[in-house]
Coordinates of C-alpha atoms and ligand atoms in Angstrom, one line a residue:
M10 CA -30.9 -25.6 10.5
T11 CA -34.2 -26.1 12.3
D12 CA -36.9 -28.5 11.3
Q13 CA -39.8 -26.5 12.6
T14 CA -41.1 -23.8 10.4
P15 CA -40.8 -20.4 12.2
A16 CA -43.8 -18.2 12.4
P17 CA -44.0 -15.7 9.5
Y18 CA -41.9 -12.5 9.8
T19 CA -44.2 -9.7 10.8
G20 CA -41.8 -6.8 10.5
S21 CA -42.2 -4.2 7.7
Q22 CA -41.5 -4.9 4.1
R23 CA -38.3 -3.4 2.7
V24 CA -36.6 -3.5 -0.7
L25 CA -32.8 -3.5 -0.9
S26 CA -30.4 -3.8 -3.8
G27 CA -27.1 -2.6 -5.1
V28 CA -24.9 -2.4 -8.2
Q29 CA -21.1 -2.6 -8.2
P30 CA -19.2 0.4 -9.4
S31 CA -16.9 -1.7 -11.6
G32 CA -17.5 -0.9 -15.3
A33 CA -19.9 0.9 -17.5
L34 CA -23.6 0.3 -17.0
H35 CA -25.6 -1.0 -20.0
L36 CA -29.1 -1.8 -21.2
G37 CA -29.2 -5.0 -19.3
N38 CA -28.5 -3.2 -16.0
Y39 CA -31.0 -0.5 -16.9
L40 CA -33.9 -2.9 -17.7
G41 CA -33.0 -5.6 -15.3
A42 CA -32.2 -3.4 -12.3
L43 CA -32.5 0.4 -12.5
V44 CA -36.0 0.6 -14.0
K45 CA -37.2 -2.0 -11.5
F46 CA -35.7 -0.1 -8.5
A47 CA -37.5 3.1 -9.7
R48 CA -40.8 1.2 -9.9
L49 CA -40.4 -0.4 -6.5
Q50 CA -39.7 2.9 -4.7
H51 CA -43.3 3.9 -5.1
E52 CA -44.6 0.7 -3.5
I53 CA -42.2 -0.2 -0.7
E54 CA -39.6 1.5 1.4
T55 CA -36.5 1.1 -0.7
F56 CA -32.7 1.1 -0.1
I57 CA -30.4 1.2 -3.1
F58 CA -26.7 1.4 -2.6
V59 CA -23.5 1.5 -4.6
A60 CA -21.6 -1.7 -3.8
D61 CA -18.1 -0.3 -3.5
L62 CA -17.0 -2.8 -0.8
H63 CA -17.9 -5.5 -3.2
A64 CA -16.1 -3.9 -6.1
I65 CA -12.7 -4.0 -4.3
T66 CA -12.9 -7.8 -4.2
A67 CA -11.2 -7.3 -7.5
W68 CA -8.6 -4.5 -8.0
Q69 CA -10.0 -1.0 -8.5
E70 CA -7.9 2.0 -9.3
P71 CA -8.0 4.2 -6.2
A72 CA -7.9 7.4 -8.2
K73 CA -11.0 6.3 -10.0
L74 CA -13.2 4.5 -7.5
A75 CA -15.1 7.5 -6.1
D76 CA -16.0 8.7 -9.6
Q77 CA -17.1 5.2 -10.5
V78 CA -19.4 5.4 -7.4
R79 CA -20.8 8.7 -8.6
E80 CA -21.4 7.3 -12.1
I81 CA -23.6 4.5 -10.6
A82 CA -25.4 7.1 -8.5
A83 CA -25.9 9.3 -11.6
A84 CA -27.4 6.2 -13.4
Y85 CA -29.8 5.6 -10.4
L86 CA -31.0 9.2 -10.5
A87 CA -31.2 9.4 -14.3
S88 CA -33.3 6.2 -14.3
G89 CA -35.9 7.8 -12.0
L90 CA -34.8 6.9 -8.5
D91 CA -35.9 9.7 -6.3
P92 CA -33.8 10.5 -3.2
A93 CA -37.0 11.8 -1.5
K94 CA -38.4 8.2 -1.9
A95 CA -35.5 5.8 -1.9
T96 CA -32.4 5.9 0.3
I97 CA -29.4 6.0 -2.1
F98 CA -25.9 5.7 -0.6
P99 CA -22.4 4.3 -1.0
Q100 CA -22.0 1.0 0.9
S101 CA -18.6 2.0 2.4
A102 CA -20.2 5.0 4.0
V103 CA -22.2 2.8 6.3
G104 CA -19.8 0.9 8.5
A105 CA -22.5 -1.4 9.8
H106 CA -22.4 -3.5 6.6
A107 CA -18.8 -4.5 7.2
E108 CA -19.4 -5.0 11.0
L109 CA -22.3 -7.3 10.5
A110 CA -20.5 -9.1 7.7
W111 CA -17.8 -10.1 10.3
V112 CA -20.4 -11.6 12.6
L113 CA -22.1 -13.4 9.7
N114 CA -18.7 -14.7 8.6
C115 CA -18.7 -16.6 11.9
V116 CA -22.3 -17.9 11.2
A117 CA -21.8 -19.0 7.6
R118 CA -20.1 -22.4 7.0
L119 CA -17.2 -23.0 4.7
G120 CA -19.2 -25.7 3.0
W121 CA -21.9 -23.3 2.1
L122 CA -19.5 -20.8 0.5
D123 CA -17.7 -23.7 -1.3
R124 CA -20.9 -24.2 -3.3
M125 CA -21.1 -20.7 -4.7
T126 CA -20.9 -20.9 -8.4
Q127 CA -20.1 -17.2 -9.0
F128 CA -16.9 -17.5 -6.9
K129 CA -15.9 -20.5 -9.0
E130 CA -16.5 -18.5 -12.2
K131 CA -14.8 -15.3 -11.0
S132 CA -11.8 -16.9 -9.5
G133 CA -11.3 -19.0 -12.6
Q134 CA -8.2 -21.2 -13.0
H135 CA -6.3 -19.5 -10.2
K136 CA -8.4 -19.8 -7.1
E137 CA -5.3 -19.4 -4.9
R138 CA -4.7 -15.9 -6.3
A139 CA -8.3 -14.6 -5.8
S140 CA -8.8 -12.2 -2.8
V141 CA -10.2 -13.7 0.4
G142 CA -12.8 -10.9 0.0
L143 CA -14.0 -12.5 -3.3
Y144 CA -14.6 -15.7 -1.5
T145 CA -16.5 -14.2 1.4
Y146 CA -18.3 -11.7 -0.8
P147 CA -21.7 -13.5 -0.6
V148 CA -21.6 -13.1 3.2
L149 CA -21.1 -9.4 2.8
Q150 CA -24.0 -9.4 0.5
A151 CA -26.1 -11.2 3.2
A152 CA -25.0 -8.4 5.6
D153 CA -26.1 -5.7 3.1
I154 CA -29.5 -7.2 3.1
L155 CA -30.0 -8.3 6.7
I156 CA -28.6 -5.1 8.3
Y157 CA -31.8 -3.4 7.0
K158 CA -34.0 -6.5 7.6
A159 CA -34.9 -6.2 3.9
T160 CA -37.6 -8.6 2.7
Q161 CA -37.4 -8.2 -1.1
V162 CA -34.2 -8.1 -3.1
P163 CA -34.5 -7.3 -6.9
V164 CA -31.5 -9.1 -8.5
G165 CA -30.6 -10.9 -11.7
E166 CA -30.8 -14.7 -12.0
D167 CA -27.1 -15.0 -11.3
Q168 CA -27.7 -13.7 -7.8
R169 CA -30.3 -16.3 -6.8
Q170 CA -27.8 -18.5 -5.1
H171 CA -26.5 -15.6 -3.0
L172 CA -30.0 -14.9 -1.9
E173 CA -30.5 -18.6 -0.9
L174 CA -27.3 -18.3 1.1
T175 CA -28.6 -15.1 2.8
R176 CA -31.7 -17.0 3.9
D177 CA -29.5 -19.9 5.3
I178 CA -27.4 -17.4 7.2
A179 CA -30.4 -15.5 8.5
Q180 CA -32.0 -18.8 9.6
K181 CA -28.9 -20.0 11.3
F182 CA -28.3 -16.7 13.1
N183 CA -31.8 -16.6 14.4
H184 CA -31.5 -20.2 15.5
D185 CA -28.0 -20.0 17.1
F186 CA -28.8 -16.8 19.0
G187 CA -32.3 -17.9 20.1
A188 CA -34.0 -15.0 18.3
E189 CA -36.6 -16.6 16.1
N190 CA -37.8 -14.1 13.4
F191 CA -35.0 -11.6 14.2
F192 CA -33.8 -11.6 10.6
P193 CA -36.5 -12.0 7.9
L194 CA -35.8 -14.6 5.2
P195 CA -35.5 -12.3 2.2
E196 CA -36.9 -13.1 -1.2
A197 CA -35.2 -12.6 -4.5
L198 CA -37.2 -10.7 -7.1
T199 CA -36.0 -12.0 -10.4
Q200 CA -37.6 -11.6 -13.7
G201 CA -36.9 -15.1 -15.1
P202 CA -34.3 -16.1 -17.7
G203 CA -36.6 -15.3 -20.7
A204 CA -36.5 -11.6 -19.9
R205 CA -32.8 -11.3 -19.8
V206 CA -31.0 -8.9 -22.1
M207 CA -28.5 -10.8 -24.2
S208 CA -25.4 -9.7 -26.1
L209 CA -26.0 -8.0 -29.4
R210 CA -23.2 -10.2 -30.9
D211 CA -24.3 -13.5 -29.4
G212 CA -27.9 -14.2 -28.4
S213 CA -26.9 -17.0 -26.1
A214 CA -24.6 -14.9 -23.9
K215 CA -25.8 -12.3 -21.3
M216 CA -25.2 -8.6 -22.1
S217 CA -22.2 -8.0 -19.9
K218 CA -19.8 -5.2 -18.9
S219 CA -17.0 -7.6 -19.1
D220 CA -17.6 -8.7 -22.7
P221 CA -14.4 -7.5 -24.6
S222 CA -16.6 -6.4 -27.6
D223 CA -18.2 -3.0 -26.9
N224 CA -20.5 -3.7 -29.8
S225 CA -22.1 -6.4 -27.7
R226 CA -23.8 -3.9 -25.4
L227 CA -25.6 -0.6 -25.3
N228 CA -24.0 1.5 -22.6
L229 CA -26.0 4.1 -20.8
L230 CA -23.4 6.7 -21.7
D231 CA -23.3 5.8 -25.4
G232 CA -24.7 8.7 -27.4
V233 CA -27.6 8.1 -29.7
D234 CA -25.4 7.7 -32.7
A235 CA -23.4 4.9 -31.1
I236 CA -26.7 3.2 -30.1
A237 CA -28.0 3.3 -33.6
Q238 CA -24.8 2.0 -35.0
K239 CA -24.6 -0.9 -32.5
I240 CA -28.1 -1.9 -33.4
R241 CA -27.4 -1.8 -37.1
K242 CA -24.4 -4.1 -36.5
A243 CA -26.2 -6.4 -34.1
K244 CA -26.1 -10.1 -35.2
T245 CA -29.4 -11.3 -36.7
D246 CA -30.5 -13.8 -39.3
A247 CA -32.1 -13.5 -42.8
A248 CA -35.6 -14.8 -42.0
P249 CA -38.5 -12.4 -41.4
L250 CA -40.0 -12.1 -38.0
P251 CA -42.6 -14.8 -37.3
E252 CA -46.0 -14.5 -35.8
T253 CA -45.4 -16.3 -32.5
I254 CA -42.7 -16.2 -29.9
H255 CA -42.2 -20.0 -29.9
E256 CA -41.0 -19.7 -33.6
L257 CA -38.1 -17.7 -32.2
A258 CA -37.0 -20.5 -29.9
D259 CA -34.0 -21.4 -32.1
R260 CA -33.2 -17.8 -33.2
P261 CA -31.6 -16.4 -30.1
E262 CA -30.4 -13.1 -31.7
A263 CA -33.9 -12.4 -33.2
L264 CA -35.5 -13.3 -29.9
N265 CA -33.2 -10.9 -28.0
L266 CA -33.9 -7.9 -30.3
V267 CA -37.7 -8.5 -30.0
G268 CA -37.3 -8.9 -26.3
I269 CA -35.3 -5.6 -26.0
Y270 CA -37.9 -3.8 -28.2
A271 CA -40.7 -5.1 -26.0
A272 CA -38.9 -4.2 -22.7
L273 CA -38.2 -0.7 -24.0
E274 CA -41.8 -0.1 -24.8
D275 CA -43.1 -1.9 -21.8
R276 CA -45.0 -4.4 -23.9
T277 CA -44.8 -8.2 -24.3
P278 CA -42.7 -9.8 -27.1
A279 CA -46.0 -11.3 -28.4
E280 CA -47.4 -7.8 -28.9
V281 CA -44.3 -6.7 -30.7
L282 CA -44.6 -9.6 -33.1
V283 CA -48.2 -8.7 -33.9
E284 CA -46.8 -5.4 -35.2
F285 CA -43.7 -6.8 -37.0
A286 CA -44.6 -10.3 -38.2
G287 CA -43.5 -10.8 -41.8
Q288 CA -41.0 -8.0 -41.7
G289 CA -37.2 -8.5 -41.9
F290 CA -34.5 -6.9 -39.8
G291 CA -34.0 -4.3 -42.5
A292 CA -37.3 -2.8 -41.4
F293 CA -37.2 -3.8 -37.7
K294 CA -33.7 -2.6 -36.8
P295 CA -34.2 1.1 -37.6
K296 CA -37.4 1.1 -35.5
L297 CA -35.5 -0.6 -32.7
A298 CA -32.7 2.0 -33.0
D299 CA -35.1 4.9 -32.8
L300 CA -36.8 3.4 -29.8
A301 CA -33.6 2.6 -28.0
A302 CA -32.2 6.1 -28.7
A303 CA -35.5 7.7 -27.5
R304 CA -35.4 5.7 -24.2
L305 CA -31.7 5.7 -23.5
G306 CA -30.6 9.0 -25.0
P307 CA -32.3 11.1 -22.2
V308 CA -30.8 8.8 -19.5
G309 CA -27.3 9.3 -20.9
D310 CA -27.9 13.0 -21.2
E311 CA -29.1 13.3 -17.6
M312 CA -26.1 11.2 -16.4
R313 CA -23.8 13.6 -18.2
R314 CA -25.5 16.6 -16.7
L315 CA -25.2 15.2 -13.2
L316 CA -21.6 14.1 -13.6
G317 CA -20.7 17.5 -15.0
D318 CA -21.5 18.9 -11.5
P319 CA -21.0 16.1 -9.0
A320 CA -22.0 18.3 -6.0
E321 CA -25.6 17.3 -6.5
I322 CA -24.7 13.6 -6.6
D323 CA -22.5 14.0 -3.5
R324 CA -25.3 15.7 -1.6
V325 CA -27.7 12.8 -2.5
L326 CA -25.1 10.2 -1.4
A327 CA -24.2 12.0 1.9
A328 CA -27.9 12.4 2.9
G329 CA -28.6 8.8 1.9
A330 CA -25.7 7.5 3.9
E331 CA -27.0 9.3 6.9
R332 CA -30.4 7.8 6.5
A333 CA -29.0 4.4 5.9
R334 CA -26.8 4.6 9.0
A335 CA -29.8 5.5 11.1
A336 CA -31.7 2.5 9.7
A337 CA -28.7 0.1 10.1
E338 CA -27.5 1.1 13.6
P339 CA -30.4 -0.4 15.6
T340 CA -30.0 -3.8 13.9
L341 CA -26.3 -3.7 14.6
A342 CA -26.9 -2.8 18.3
E343 CA -29.3 -5.7 18.6
V344 CA -26.9 -8.1 16.9
K345 CA -24.1 -7.1 19.3
Q346 CA -26.4 -7.8 22.2
L347 CA -27.6 -11.1 20.9
V348 CA -24.0 -12.2 20.3
G349 CA -23.1 -11.1 23.8
F350 CA -20.5 -8.5 23.1
W351 CA -19.5 -6.2 25.9
G352 CA -21.6 -3.0 26.3
P353 CA -22.1 -0.7 29.3
G354 CA -24.2 -2.5 31.9
R355 CA -24.0 -5.8 30.1
Ligands
LIG5 N1 -23.6 -9.0 -5.8 C1 -24.5 -8.1 -6.5 C2 -24.1 -8.1 -8.0 O1 -23.0 -8.3 -8.3 C3 -24.4 -6.7 -6.0 C4 -24.8 -6.7 -4.6 C5 -24.0 -6.6 -3.5 C6 -26.1 -6.8 -4.1 N2 -24.7 -6.6 -2.4 C7 -26.0 -6.8 -2.7 C8 -27.4 -7.0 -4.7 C9 -27.2 -6.9 -1.9 C10 -28.5 -7.1 -3.9 C11 -28.4 -7.1 -2.5 O2 -25.0 -7.9 -8.8

């Protein structure tokens, strides 16, 4: 890595992010990712893809994978992503991601990947049985971002390290190939740990699609009855809601439900407490259930409508893939030239 600070990147600003088609989407994905994507599309040129190349780092049933991709696309559309504004596409339909990933595999160092905590978590006790793809997954993620020269990447806290790696890879590529400022150094747009949606069964664990208890999460495809029931069963404590947020510091379940309420109404937790201070969960939970059903019900309904006739989704994905290819190809051509690959007249 270089010591001198390169001149600031002057290319245009672009947002890019993706979600893996490997399990049902839930409230955490909705608030932490989908709603944010839909907001950003009005401000900056936005690329949002379905990360199917990432998904196959763990086994995915071939007969189901395409439908899993459609389900994520349906969630994007139902959450307000507009194909006229954002470019929405399946990762595997744009070959440049994988091509750039190979070049970046030769830029990234083993020592850098050895530090990735998500690989350690996901590979667990049996590292030797994990796919090689799982190991090099963060390099593919860097390629996803850099192929569009994206500058802002909305992701969860757990992806921060992958964004730092992306910056390291971009910087080393620029340096090694004498192309200062070729790749921008992208920034993670995270919302900070306080705003995370936690499990309904355990306020200290993230709401997760891999949690064995389905009652721990509100899935986007849950009907309004299931939503109400899960909130009724959500773990809480016996104390009434306090007046200030810091009094919730050692009540993670209560804090989580207040946080969810606030996020669903686009208010701050403090504002929610002004309304509910002194009330117990017997009063708060039905209000939260109504609010969650009112916000998530229509999203689930729209997803079901779209999935009922996948032709519309397929049209969006095909058109998005074409636009994404057109945006990715110039970068790939430049990379090939910088690396020195053969080309006519070169
Ligand atoms: N790794 C991300 C996740 O699991 C998904 C992802 C893949 C991604 N490529 C990306 C996110 C590029 C942002 C940018 O959540």
